[in-house]
Amino acid sequence: LVANGANVNSANQLGETALMQAVRRSDEAIARSLIASGAKSNLQNNQGQTALDIAKRKNDGGMERALSA
C-alpha cells in the first residue's frame, strides 16, 4: 500500500495510525518499515496517546528503541 501512495499517517475512527497498531501488536518490523516510509511517531490518538506512549505502557523496550531511533 505504501508503494502505491497510501498515507502512512491516516488514522481510524479511534485516531489510531498504522504505526500505533503495529506497536499494539509488537510488530517491530512493520513499525520500522512505517517509520522509514514517513510515519510520524508523535501523532496522538483520541486518548492522547502516541505510539511511544503505547509502547511504554506495554513495557516493550524493543519497540521503544525503534520509535526513539
Backbone as ProteinMPNN parsed JSONL, in Angstrom:
{"seq_chain_A": "LVANGANVNSANQLGETALMQAVRRSDEAIARSLIASGAKSNLQNNQGQTALDIAKRKNDGGMERALSA", "coords_chain_A": {"N_chain_A": [[0.812, -1.199, 0.0], [1.905, 1.235, 0.788], [3.806, 1.649, -1.2], [2.148, 2.276, -3.273], [1.309, 4.775, -2.669], [-0.196, 5.165, -0.34], [-1.348, 6.938, 2.543], [0.628, 6.956, 5.23], [0.136, 8.041, 7.661], [-2.537, 8.223, 8.13], [-5.523, 7.943, 10.084], [-7.723, 5.815, 12.011], [-11.169, 5.616, 13.198], [-10.726, 5.777, 15.899], [-8.585, 7.323, 16.093], [-6.242, 6.032, 15.715], [-3.191, 5.246, 14.193], [-1.492, 3.377, 11.561], [1.03, 2.84, 12.532], [0.658, 2.946, 15.316], [-0.999, 0.727, 15.598], [0.761, -1.297, 14.813], [2.572, -1.114, 16.913], [0.908, -1.867, 19.049], [0.599, -4.538, 18.384], [3.107, -5.423, 18.741], [4.795, -5.564, 16.534], [7.627, -5.115, 15.377], [9.081, -5.045, 12.969], [7.226, -4.139, 11.045], [6.637, -1.674, 12.19], [9.128, -0.356, 11.991], [9.353, -0.279, 9.209], [7.158, 1.338, 8.549], [7.945, 3.74, 9.789], [10.239, 4.292, 8.305], [8.977, 4.882, 5.978], [7.853, 7.285, 6.455], [6.042, 7.519, 8.569], [4.729, 9.211, 11.347], [5.777, 9.328, 14.626], [4.879, 10.868, 16.671], [2.216, 11.524, 16.589], [-1.064, 11.741, 18.029], [-3.576, 9.588, 19.391], [-7.181, 9.372, 19.874], [-7.253, 9.258, 22.613], [-5.148, 10.689, 23.413], [-2.695, 9.45, 23.284], [0.556, 8.647, 22.109], [2.449, 6.661, 19.729], [4.773, 5.905, 21.052], [3.977, 6.222, 23.722], [2.167, 4.124, 23.897], [3.867, 1.922, 23.505], [5.48, 2.179, 25.785], [3.561, 1.761, 27.77], [3.003, -0.902, 27.306], [5.355, -1.922, 28.117], [7.387, -2.474, 26.281], [10.381, -2.664, 25.414], [12.004, -3.029, 23.102], [10.407, -1.993, 21.072], [10.166, 0.603, 21.993], [12.795, 1.496, 21.636], [12.95, 1.307, 18.846], [11.131, 3.277, 18.093], [12.331, 5.508, 19.089], [14.609, 5.82, 17.695]], "CA_chain_A": [[0.0, 0.0, 0.0], [2.774, 2.407, 0.867], [4.413, 1.831, -2.517], [1.125, 2.842, -4.146], [0.985, 6.131, -2.242], [-1.082, 5.243, 0.829], [-0.921, 7.862, 3.593], [1.009, 6.157, 6.399], [-0.281, 8.733, 8.876], [-4.001, 8.299, 8.261], [-5.986, 7.345, 11.343], [-9.072, 5.254, 12.027], [-12.139, 6.362, 14.0], [-10.187, 5.929, 17.253], [-7.392, 8.148, 15.998], [-5.087, 5.137, 15.676], [-2.485, 5.12, 12.923], [-0.921, 2.045, 11.321], [2.168, 2.694, 13.443], [0.117, 2.606, 16.639], [-1.48, -0.654, 15.541], [1.946, -2.152, 14.806], [3.091, -1.106, 18.283], [-0.005, -2.691, 19.862], [0.829, -5.939, 18.04], [4.541, -5.676, 18.949], [5.369, -5.91, 15.233], [8.711, -4.152, 15.214], [9.455, -4.953, 11.555], [6.247, -3.258, 10.397], [6.829, -0.331, 12.756], [10.327, 0.221, 11.374], [9.018, -0.026, 7.806], [6.283, 2.511, 8.519], [8.758, 4.906, 10.135], [11.084, 4.558, 7.135], [8.087, 5.398, 4.928], [7.377, 8.605, 6.844], [5.066, 7.524, 9.665], [5.096, 10.098, 12.449], [5.578, 8.655, 15.914], [4.396, 11.815, 17.678], [0.781, 11.757, 16.456], [-1.837, 11.25, 19.176], [-4.905, 9.024, 19.13], [-8.269, 10.093, 20.556], [-6.997, 9.237, 24.057], [-3.961, 11.494, 23.664], [-1.517, 8.593, 23.347], [1.402, 8.485, 20.932], [2.938, 5.285, 19.573], [5.736, 5.675, 22.13], [3.194, 6.033, 24.951], [1.606, 2.767, 23.84], [4.986, 1.003, 23.727], [5.864, 2.268, 27.204], [2.504, 1.127, 28.571], [3.164, -2.346, 27.117], [6.688, -2.27, 28.598], [8.027, -3.072, 25.111], [11.641, -1.943, 25.254], [12.449, -3.081, 21.716], [9.596, -1.056, 20.304], [10.545, 1.951, 22.451], [14.046, 1.828, 20.962], [12.656, 1.507, 17.427], [10.432, 4.54, 17.945], [13.216, 6.589, 19.515], [15.802, 5.841, 16.808]], "C_chain_A": [[0.85, 1.256, 0.0], [3.394, 2.693, -0.505], [3.441, 2.46, -3.508], [0.627, 4.201, -3.662], [0.03, 6.252, -1.074], [-0.49, 6.194, 1.866], [-0.638, 7.056, 4.86], [0.577, 6.798, 7.71], [-1.792, 8.858, 9.014], [-4.423, 7.509, 9.502], [-7.402, 6.797, 11.185], [-9.974, 6.088, 12.945], [-11.688, 6.566, 15.449], [-8.946, 6.819, 17.272], [-6.116, 7.334, 15.913], [-4.5, 5.075, 14.268], [-1.977, 3.685, 12.764], [0.262, 1.792, 12.252], [1.693, 2.312, 14.843], [-0.372, 1.165, 16.675], [-0.311, -1.637, 15.527], [2.552, -2.237, 16.202], [2.215, -1.984, 19.175], [0.23, -4.181, 19.621], [2.279, -6.37, 18.273], [5.223, -6.13, 17.664], [6.427, -4.868, 14.873], [9.113, -3.977, 13.754], [8.51, -4.01, 10.806], [6.42, -1.832, 10.9], [8.025, 0.352, 12.107], [10.064, 0.58, 9.904], [8.139, 1.219, 7.67], [7.055, 3.794, 8.814], [9.646, 5.292, 8.946], [10.275, 5.161, 5.991], [7.453, 6.735, 5.307], [6.327, 8.647, 7.939], [5.589, 8.38, 10.813], [4.776, 9.423, 13.777], [5.004, 9.58, 16.975], [2.909, 12.151, 17.531], [0.053, 11.147, 17.641], [-3.167, 10.662, 18.719], [-5.949, 9.812, 19.922], [-8.105, 10.125, 22.08], [-5.744, 10.03, 24.42], [-2.673, 10.699, 23.735], [-0.764, 8.606, 22.023], [1.806, 7.012, 20.828], [3.931, 4.946, 20.694], [5.028, 5.472, 23.464], [2.653, 4.604, 25.023], [2.694, 1.734, 24.113], [5.413, 1.001, 25.189], [4.84, 1.567, 28.085], [2.586, -0.401, 28.481], [4.49, -2.861, 27.674], [7.471, -3.003, 27.512], [9.284, -2.277, 24.776], [12.154, -1.918, 23.822], [11.699, -2.086, 20.856], [9.929, 0.379, 20.709], [11.821, 2.398, 21.748], [13.803, 2.102, 19.483], [12.004, 2.871, 17.195], [11.316, 5.732, 18.276], [14.436, 6.739, 18.612], [15.749, 6.966, 15.806]], "O_chain_A": [[0.552, 2.222, -0.702], [3.491, 3.849, -0.917], [3.859, 3.103, -4.471], [-0.361, 4.723, -4.18], [-0.507, 7.332, -0.831], [0.727, 6.247, 2.045], [-1.56, 6.536, 5.488], [0.646, 6.161, 8.761], [-2.276, 9.532, 9.924], [-3.769, 6.547, 9.905], [-8.173, 7.253, 10.341], [-9.569, 7.153, 13.412], [-12.214, 7.434, 16.146], [-8.338, 7.04, 18.319], [-5.021, 7.884, 16.026], [-5.217, 4.879, 13.287], [-2.024, 2.886, 13.7], [0.473, 0.667, 12.706], [2.281, 1.436, 15.479], [-0.181, 0.464, 17.669], [-0.38, -2.693, 16.157], [2.994, -3.305, 16.627], [2.735, -2.764, 19.973], [0.082, -4.993, 20.534], [2.639, -7.523, 18.039], [6.118, -6.975, 17.693], [6.161, -3.891, 14.173], [9.452, -2.869, 13.341], [8.959, -3.175, 10.02], [6.356, -0.884, 10.117], [7.939, 1.517, 11.718], [10.508, 1.624, 9.425], [8.353, 2.047, 6.784], [6.841, 4.815, 8.162], [9.785, 6.472, 8.624], [10.819, 5.864, 5.139], [6.615, 7.258, 4.572], [5.771, 9.711, 8.212], [6.753, 8.276, 11.198], [3.644, 9.001, 14.017], [4.672, 9.126, 18.07], [2.395, 12.984, 18.278], [0.502, 10.145, 18.197], [-3.799, 11.162, 17.789], [-5.621, 10.808, 20.566], [-8.745, 10.929, 22.757], [-5.324, 10.048, 25.577], [-1.656, 11.215, 24.198], [-1.369, 8.579, 20.952], [1.537, 6.221, 21.732], [3.926, 3.832, 21.219], [5.445, 4.629, 24.258], [2.681, 3.966, 26.076], [2.476, 0.782, 24.861], [5.677, -0.055, 25.764], [5.199, 0.865, 29.03], [2.282, -1.107, 29.443], [4.734, -4.067, 27.707], [8.128, -4.011, 27.773], [9.257, -1.349, 23.968], [12.682, -0.902, 23.371], [12.289, -1.414, 20.01], [9.97, 1.27, 19.861], [11.923, 3.545, 21.312], [14.387, 3.03, 18.923], [12.3, 3.54, 16.205], [11.076, 6.84, 17.796], [15.207, 7.688, 18.758], [16.665, 7.117, 14.999]]}, "name": "protein", "num_of_chains": 1, "seq": "LVANGANVNSANQLGETALMQAVRRSDEAIARSLIASGAKSNLQNNQGQTALDIAKRKNDGGMERALSA"}
